Coordinates of C-alpha atoms and ligand atoms in Angstrom, one line a residue:
M9 CA -10.7 14.6 -10.6
T10 CA -14.0 16.4 -10.2
D11 CA -16.6 15.3 -12.8
S12 CA -16.0 12.1 -14.6
L13 CA -15.6 13.7 -18.1
K14 CA -13.2 16.4 -16.8
C15 CA -9.9 16.6 -15.0
E16 CA -10.6 19.5 -12.6
Q17 CA -12.1 22.1 -15.0
I18 CA -10.8 20.7 -18.3
P19 CA -12.7 18.2 -20.4
Y20 CA -10.6 15.1 -21.3
C21 CA -11.6 15.5 -24.9
A22 CA -10.1 19.0 -25.0
L23 CA -6.8 17.7 -23.6
A24 CA -6.8 14.9 -26.1
A25 CA -7.5 17.3 -29.0
E26 CA -4.7 19.6 -27.8
Y27 CA -2.0 17.1 -26.9
G28 CA -3.0 13.8 -28.6
T29 CA -3.1 10.3 -27.0
P30 CA -1.7 8.3 -25.2
L31 CA -1.6 11.1 -22.6
Y32 CA -0.8 11.0 -18.9
I33 CA -2.9 13.6 -17.1
Y34 CA -2.3 14.7 -13.5
S35 CA -4.5 16.8 -11.3
Q36 CA -2.5 19.2 -9.2
Q37 CA -5.4 19.6 -6.7
A38 CA -5.6 15.9 -6.2
M39 CA -1.9 15.7 -5.5
T40 CA -2.1 18.5 -2.9
A41 CA -5.2 16.9 -1.3
A42 CA -3.3 13.6 -1.0
L43 CA -0.4 15.2 0.7
N44 CA -2.7 17.2 3.0
Q45 CA -4.2 14.0 4.2
Y46 CA -0.7 12.8 5.4
Q47 CA 0.2 16.2 6.8
Q48 CA -3.1 16.4 8.7
A49 CA -3.1 12.8 10.0
F50 CA 0.5 13.0 11.2
A51 CA 0.5 16.7 12.2
S52 CA 1.2 16.0 15.9
L53 CA 4.4 14.1 15.0
H54 CA 5.8 16.7 12.6
P55 CA 7.1 14.1 10.2
L56 CA 9.5 14.6 7.3
I57 CA 7.5 13.4 4.3
C58 CA 9.9 12.2 1.6
Y59 CA 8.0 11.7 -1.6
A60 CA 9.2 8.5 -3.3
V61 CA 10.5 9.8 -6.6
K62 CA 10.3 6.4 -8.3
A63 CA 6.5 6.6 -8.2
N64 CA 6.6 9.5 -10.7
G65 CA 9.7 11.7 -11.1
N66 CA 8.4 14.2 -13.6
L67 CA 10.2 17.5 -12.7
S68 CA 7.0 19.5 -12.4
I69 CA 5.5 16.9 -10.0
L70 CA 8.7 17.0 -7.9
R71 CA 8.6 20.8 -7.9
H72 CA 5.0 20.8 -6.7
F73 CA 5.8 18.5 -3.8
A74 CA 9.0 20.5 -3.0
R75 CA 7.0 23.7 -2.8
L76 CA 4.6 22.0 -0.4
G77 CA 7.5 21.2 1.9
C78 CA 8.3 17.6 1.0
G79 CA 11.6 15.9 1.1
F80 CA 12.4 13.1 -1.3
D81 CA 13.2 9.4 -1.2
I82 CA 15.6 8.6 -4.1
V83 CA 17.1 5.3 -5.4
S84 CA 19.6 6.5 -7.9
G85 CA 21.9 9.3 -8.9
G86 CA 19.4 10.0 -11.7
E87 CA 16.6 10.6 -9.2
L88 CA 18.9 12.9 -7.2
E89 CA 19.6 14.9 -10.4
R90 CA 15.8 15.2 -10.8
V91 CA 15.3 16.5 -7.3
I92 CA 18.1 19.1 -7.8
L93 CA 16.6 20.2 -11.1
A94 CA 13.2 20.5 -9.6
G95 CA 14.5 22.8 -6.9
G96 CA 14.1 20.1 -4.1
D97 CA 16.0 20.4 -0.9
T98 CA 18.8 17.9 -0.8
S99 CA 19.1 18.2 3.0
K100 CA 15.6 16.6 3.1
T101 CA 16.5 13.9 0.6
I102 CA 17.2 10.3 1.6
F103 CA 18.9 7.7 -0.5
S104 CA 17.4 4.2 -0.5
G105 CA 18.3 1.1 -2.6
V106 CA 20.5 -2.1 -2.4
G107 CA 22.9 -1.2 -5.2
K108 CA 24.2 2.3 -4.8
S109 CA 27.3 2.7 -7.0
S110 CA 30.4 4.6 -5.9
T111 CA 29.6 7.4 -8.4
E112 CA 26.1 7.7 -6.9
I113 CA 27.4 7.8 -3.3
E114 CA 29.9 10.5 -4.2
F115 CA 27.3 12.6 -6.0
A116 CA 25.0 12.3 -3.0
L117 CA 27.8 13.2 -0.5
H118 CA 28.7 16.3 -2.7
N119 CA 25.1 17.4 -2.5
N120 CA 24.8 16.9 1.3
I121 CA 21.8 14.6 1.4
R122 CA 19.9 14.0 4.7
C123 CA 21.0 10.4 4.9
F124 CA 21.8 7.1 3.2
N125 CA 19.5 4.2 4.0
V126 CA 22.1 1.5 4.0
E127 CA 21.2 -2.0 3.1
S128 CA 24.3 -4.1 3.7
L129 CA 27.7 -4.2 5.5
A130 CA 29.5 -3.9 2.2
E131 CA 27.6 -0.7 1.5
L132 CA 28.5 0.7 4.9
A133 CA 32.2 0.1 4.2
R134 CA 32.0 1.6 0.8
I135 CA 30.2 4.8 2.0
N136 CA 32.9 5.1 4.7
T137 CA 35.7 4.8 2.3
I138 CA 34.2 7.4 -0.2
A139 CA 33.4 9.8 2.6
A140 CA 37.0 9.5 3.9
R141 CA 38.3 10.3 0.5
L142 CA 36.1 13.4 0.2
G143 CA 36.8 14.5 3.8
K144 CA 33.1 14.1 4.7
I145 CA 31.0 12.5 7.4
A146 CA 28.2 10.5 5.8
P147 CA 24.9 10.4 7.7
I148 CA 23.5 6.9 7.7
S149 CA 20.4 5.0 8.7
L150 CA 20.3 1.2 8.5
R151 CA 17.4 -0.3 6.6
I152 CA 16.4 -3.3 8.6
N153 CA 14.4 -6.2 7.2
P154 CA 11.9 -6.8 9.9
D155 CA 10.7 -10.2 8.4
V156 CA 7.0 -9.3 8.4
N157 CA 4.5 -10.3 5.8
A158 CA 3.0 -7.2 4.1
H159 CA 0.3 -9.3 2.3
T160 CA 0.8 -7.6 -1.0
H161 CA 1.8 -8.8 -4.5
P162 CA 5.0 -10.9 -4.1
Y163 CA 6.9 -8.6 -6.6
I164 CA 6.3 -5.6 -4.4
S165 CA 6.7 -7.2 -1.0
T166 CA 10.1 -6.3 0.4
G167 CA 10.2 -7.0 4.2
L168 CA 10.5 -10.8 4.2
K169 CA 13.7 -12.7 5.0
A170 CA 13.7 -14.1 1.4
N171 CA 13.7 -10.6 -0.1
K172 CA 17.0 -8.8 -1.2
F173 CA 16.2 -5.8 0.9
G174 CA 17.7 -4.5 4.2
I175 CA 19.9 -5.9 6.9
A176 CA 18.7 -9.1 8.5
Y177 CA 16.9 -8.4 11.8
Q178 CA 19.2 -10.6 13.9
D179 CA 22.3 -8.9 12.4
A180 CA 21.0 -5.4 13.0
I181 CA 22.7 -4.7 16.4
A182 CA 26.1 -5.9 15.2
A183 CA 25.7 -3.8 12.0
Y184 CA 25.1 -0.7 14.1
Q185 CA 28.1 -1.5 16.3
L186 CA 30.2 -1.8 13.2
A187 CA 28.9 1.4 11.8
T188 CA 29.8 3.3 15.0
T189 CA 33.4 2.2 14.6
L190 CA 33.7 3.6 11.0
P191 CA 35.1 7.2 11.4
H192 CA 33.5 8.7 8.4
L193 CA 29.9 7.7 9.2
K194 CA 27.4 9.3 11.5
V195 CA 24.6 6.9 12.6
T196 CA 21.4 8.9 12.6
G197 CA 18.5 6.6 12.2
I198 CA 16.8 3.3 11.4
D199 CA 14.4 2.5 8.6
C200 CA 12.3 -0.2 7.0
H201 CA 10.1 -0.6 4.0
I202 CA 8.0 -3.7 4.0
G203 CA 6.2 -3.4 0.6
S204 CA 4.0 -1.3 -1.5
Q205 CA 0.2 -1.2 -2.1
L206 CA -0.4 -2.2 1.5
T207 CA -4.1 -2.7 2.3
D208 CA -3.6 -3.8 5.9
L209 CA -2.2 -1.7 8.7
S210 CA -1.1 -4.5 11.0
P211 CA 2.2 -5.4 9.2
L212 CA 3.2 -1.7 9.3
I213 CA 2.6 -1.6 13.0
E214 CA 4.3 -4.9 13.6
A215 CA 7.3 -3.7 11.7
L216 CA 7.4 -0.5 13.8
E217 CA 7.2 -2.4 17.0
R218 CA 10.1 -4.6 15.9
M219 CA 12.2 -1.5 15.0
L220 CA 11.5 0.0 18.4
L221 CA 12.8 -3.1 20.1
L222 CA 16.1 -2.5 18.3
V223 CA 16.1 1.2 19.1
D224 CA 15.8 0.3 22.8
K225 CA 18.6 -2.3 22.6
L226 CA 20.8 0.2 20.8
A227 CA 20.1 2.8 23.5
E228 CA 21.4 0.3 26.1
L229 CA 24.6 0.2 24.1
N230 CA 24.8 4.0 24.0
I231 CA 23.8 4.2 20.3
E232 CA 21.2 6.9 20.3
L233 CA 19.2 7.4 17.1
E234 CA 17.6 10.7 15.9
H235 CA 15.0 9.4 13.5
I236 CA 12.9 6.4 12.5
D237 CA 11.7 6.0 8.9
L238 CA 8.7 3.7 8.2
G239 CA 9.2 3.5 4.5
G240 CA 6.5 3.9 1.8
G241 CA 2.9 4.9 2.2
V242 CA -0.4 3.1 2.4
G243 CA -2.2 1.4 -0.5
I244 CA -4.7 3.2 -2.7
V245 CA -8.1 2.2 -4.2
Y246 CA -7.8 0.9 -7.7
Q247 CA -11.0 -1.1 -7.7
N248 CA -12.7 -1.7 -4.4
E249 CA -9.9 -2.4 -2.0
D250 CA -10.3 -1.5 1.7
V251 CA -7.3 0.8 2.2
P252 CA -5.8 1.7 5.6
D253 CA -7.2 4.8 7.3
L254 CA -4.3 7.3 7.6
A255 CA -5.7 8.7 10.9
A256 CA -5.7 5.2 12.4
Y257 CA -2.2 4.6 11.1
A258 CA -1.0 8.0 12.5
A259 CA -2.7 7.3 15.9
A260 CA -0.9 3.9 16.2
V261 CA 2.4 5.4 15.3
A262 CA 1.9 8.3 17.7
R263 CA 1.1 5.9 20.5
L264 CA 4.3 3.8 19.9
L265 CA 6.5 6.8 19.5
S266 CA 5.2 8.8 22.4
G267 CA 7.9 9.7 25.0
R268 CA 10.6 9.0 22.5
N269 CA 12.8 11.6 20.9
L270 CA 12.7 10.2 17.4
Q271 CA 11.9 12.3 14.3
L272 CA 9.4 10.4 12.1
M273 CA 10.1 10.0 8.4
L274 CA 7.8 8.6 5.8
E275 CA 8.4 7.8 2.1
P276 CA 5.0 7.7 0.4
G277 CA 4.9 7.5 -3.4
R278 CA 1.8 5.8 -4.8
S279 CA -0.7 7.4 -2.3
L280 CA 0.5 10.9 -3.2
I281 CA 0.2 10.6 -6.9
G282 CA -1.5 7.3 -7.9
N283 CA -5.1 8.5 -7.9
A284 CA -4.2 12.0 -9.1
G285 CA -3.3 10.7 -12.5
G286 CA -5.0 9.0 -15.5
L287 CA -3.9 7.7 -18.8
L288 CA -6.0 8.9 -21.8
T289 CA -6.2 6.6 -24.8
T290 CA -8.0 6.4 -28.1
V291 CA -9.9 3.3 -29.3
E292 CA -8.3 2.2 -32.6
Y293 CA -10.4 -0.8 -33.4
I294 CA -13.1 -3.1 -32.0
K295 CA -12.4 -6.7 -32.9
Q296 CA -14.6 -9.7 -32.4
G297 CA -12.3 -12.7 -31.8
E298 CA -13.5 -16.3 -31.9
E299 CA -13.8 -16.4 -28.1
K300 CA -13.4 -12.9 -27.0
N301 CA -14.0 -9.3 -27.9
F302 CA -11.1 -6.9 -28.0
V303 CA -11.0 -3.2 -27.6
I304 CA -7.7 -2.2 -29.2
V305 CA -6.4 1.1 -28.0
D306 CA -3.4 3.3 -28.8
T307 CA -1.9 2.7 -25.3
A308 CA 0.1 -0.4 -24.5
M309 CA 2.1 -2.2 -21.8
N310 CA 5.0 0.0 -22.6
D311 CA 3.0 3.0 -21.2
L312 CA 1.4 1.1 -18.3
M313 CA 3.2 -2.1 -17.3
R314 CA 1.2 -2.8 -14.1
P315 CA -1.6 -5.0 -15.6
S316 CA 1.0 -7.1 -17.5
L317 CA 3.5 -7.3 -14.7
Y318 CA 1.4 -7.6 -11.5
Q319 CA -2.1 -8.5 -13.0
A320 CA -3.0 -5.1 -11.6
Y321 CA -6.6 -3.8 -12.0
H322 CA -7.1 -0.3 -13.4
N323 CA -10.6 1.1 -13.8
I324 CA -11.3 2.3 -17.4
L325 CA -13.8 5.0 -18.1
N326 CA -15.2 5.9 -21.5
V327 CA -15.0 9.8 -21.5
S328 CA -16.6 10.2 -24.9
T329 CA -20.2 11.4 -24.8
A330 CA -22.2 9.3 -27.2
T331 CA -21.3 5.7 -27.3
T332 CA -22.5 2.1 -27.6
D333 CA -24.1 -0.5 -25.5
E334 CA -21.9 -2.3 -23.0
F335 CA -20.2 -5.6 -23.9
V336 CA -17.4 -7.7 -22.3
A337 CA -13.9 -7.3 -23.8
D338 CA -10.2 -7.3 -23.1
V339 CA -8.7 -3.9 -23.5
V340 CA -5.4 -4.4 -25.3
G341 CA -2.6 -2.4 -26.9
P342 CA -0.9 -2.7 -30.2
I343 CA 2.2 -4.5 -28.8
C344 CA 3.0 -7.9 -30.2
E345 CA 2.6 -9.9 -27.0
T346 CA -0.3 -11.7 -25.5
G347 CA 0.8 -10.1 -22.2
D348 CA 0.0 -6.7 -23.6
F349 CA -3.3 -5.9 -22.0
L350 CA -4.7 -3.1 -19.9
A351 CA -7.9 -4.9 -18.7
K352 CA -9.3 -8.4 -19.0
D353 CA -12.9 -9.4 -19.4
R354 CA -14.1 -5.8 -18.7
T355 CA -17.7 -4.7 -19.2
I356 CA -17.3 -1.6 -21.3
A357 CA -19.0 0.6 -23.9
A358 CA -16.6 1.6 -26.6
K359 CA -16.4 2.2 -30.3
E360 CA -13.7 3.2 -32.7
G361 CA -12.5 6.7 -32.0
D362 CA -13.8 6.9 -28.4
L363 CA -11.5 8.2 -25.6
L364 CA -10.9 6.0 -22.7
L365 CA -9.4 7.1 -19.4
I366 CA -7.4 4.5 -17.6
Q367 CA -7.7 5.6 -14.0
S368 CA -5.2 5.5 -11.1
A369 CA -2.2 5.8 -13.4
G370 CA -0.3 8.6 -11.6
A371 CA 2.1 6.2 -9.9
Y372 CA 4.4 3.6 -11.5
A373 CA 3.0 4.3 -14.9
S374 CA 5.0 6.9 -16.8
S375 CA 8.0 6.2 -14.5
M376 CA 8.0 2.5 -15.6
A377 CA 7.4 3.2 -19.3
S378 CA 9.6 1.9 -22.0
N379 CA 10.2 2.1 -25.8
Y380 CA 9.2 -1.5 -26.5
N381 CA 8.1 -2.0 -30.1
T382 CA 9.8 1.3 -30.9
R383 CA 6.9 3.2 -29.3
C384 CA 7.6 6.8 -28.4
R385 CA 7.0 7.8 -24.8
A386 CA 3.7 9.5 -24.2
A387 CA 3.3 13.2 -23.3
E388 CA 2.3 14.3 -19.7
V389 CA 0.0 17.1 -18.8
L390 CA -0.6 18.8 -15.4
V391 CA -4.0 20.3 -14.8
N392 CA -4.7 23.0 -12.3
G393 CA -8.2 24.3 -12.3
T394 CA -8.7 25.8 -15.7
D395 CA -5.0 25.8 -16.6
H396 CA -3.1 22.9 -18.1
Y397 CA 0.6 22.6 -18.8
L398 CA 2.6 20.2 -20.9
I399 CA 5.1 18.8 -18.4
R400 CA 6.7 16.3 -20.8
R401 CA 6.6 16.6 -24.5
R402 CA 5.7 13.5 -26.5
E403 CA 8.9 11.8 -27.6
T404 CA 9.7 11.9 -31.3
L405 CA 11.1 9.0 -33.3
S406 CA 14.3 10.9 -33.9
E407 CA 14.8 11.4 -30.1
L408 CA 14.1 7.7 -29.6
L409 CA 16.7 6.7 -32.1
A410 CA 19.2 9.4 -31.3
N411 CA 21.8 7.2 -29.5
E412 CA 21.8 4.4 -32.0
Q413 CA 24.0 3.9 -35.0
S414 CA 23.7 1.5 -37.9
C415 CA 27.2 0.3 -38.0
L416 CA 28.2 -2.1 -40.8
K417 CA 31.3 -4.1 -39.9
S418 CA 32.1 -7.3 -41.6
V419 CA 32.7 -10.3 -39.2
Ligands
LLP519 N1 10.5 3.6 -0.1 C1 11.1 2.5 -0.7 C2 12.4 2.2 -0.2 C3 10.5 1.8 -1.7 O1 11.1 0.8 -2.3 C4 9.2 2.3 -2.2 C5 8.6 1.6 -3.3 C6 8.6 3.4 -1.6 C7 9.3 4.0 -0.6 C8 7.3 3.9 -2.1 O2 6.3 3.0 -1.8 P1 4.7 3.4 -2.0 O3 4.4 4.5 -1.1 O4 4.6 3.9 -3.4 O5 4.0 2.2 -1.8 N2 6.0 -0.8 -9.5 C9 5.2 -1.3 -8.4 C10 5.5 -0.6 -7.1 C11 7.0 -0.8 -6.7 C12 7.3 -0.2 -5.3 C13 8.8 -0.1 -5.1 N3 9.2 0.6 -3.9 C14 3.8 -1.1 -8.8 O6 3.5 -0.5 -9.8 O7 2.9 -1.5 -8.0

């Protein structure tokens, strides 16, 4: 985002006039720049960067990352369908997640994905059985839970013993030994993902060190791995966080991987799209409550869950030109819940009709949206220089209601 009233070359007010609000807006240049940072920092390691589709799976966004050479990290058959529709390369696609269904495993095998990141012994057995039925060999990596504290919000911390993710560290060797006995599996790698929005490098490095101890033990047992996957990317700046330096991360990884014949894989999501996107909203009302002021906007928790769910901070910028003096207010949506807020106790200048930009809303915003309160999903626009494209049409009420019936049956 170049100047604060424009996305690249396009004024926000022009986008609002053309497409309405709420509106997710993405800068293509910012996405490219974010990916370049990874590619440059890790260049000497030639990593396979698998964009985490869950962060934002819009087909145009996937297509953009596919064109730039990315693979994909998926967690459902639906996300695999997105990758295929967007022209992504399934041989660069890895399948994560604790609950892959038989249908999803079959779909992934038919599409020759790069590998399954397997999270349990039961899943190993199921993939083997399905691969046998299809006459295929399934490439697999084991997701190991390294039991390190990622120091992030508990809902998005995944590498602790108490979390549902991965195979327990002390069971890892036995799980690999079992995997090598299953005839329709090919063991290719090891992976971990300890959490999201990481602001500290040390847990990532500690997790890598613990993985490499396993790699060495496995080599002694003649189980040679081809790749190591370090999971999601680094945290981003929402407010004033100190985020890890990618060059420092890459240097530490390069030091630990030097002399080893292991292809590096990474699964960043948030850091490739989070700060490339914003959510544009219109102020509906200003309300002075007994104890607080409220800026009531046309965007709500169904469009951006993160403040309600994780008490996440998103910066809010008034992108209208003439406005009022600043005051302190909660920025809230129209949904009938006290948990429906976008910002609390924020110093803001706003009046009815103003346009506000909720920043850093590229990741885990539209992809987590719902229809709560029968609100239609917002439109999405991609900006590239002076061009802008509607990449998701605003949902209509008839689309929202299309699968429902009002069925009158006496009981
Ligand atoms: N790989 C796996 C296996 C993951 O579970 C995730 C994120 C990623 C990669 C991508 O991580 P990233 O690079 O984006 O940190 N809804 C939450 C975030 C949930 C993250 C879930 N897993 C939020 O809005 O903060």
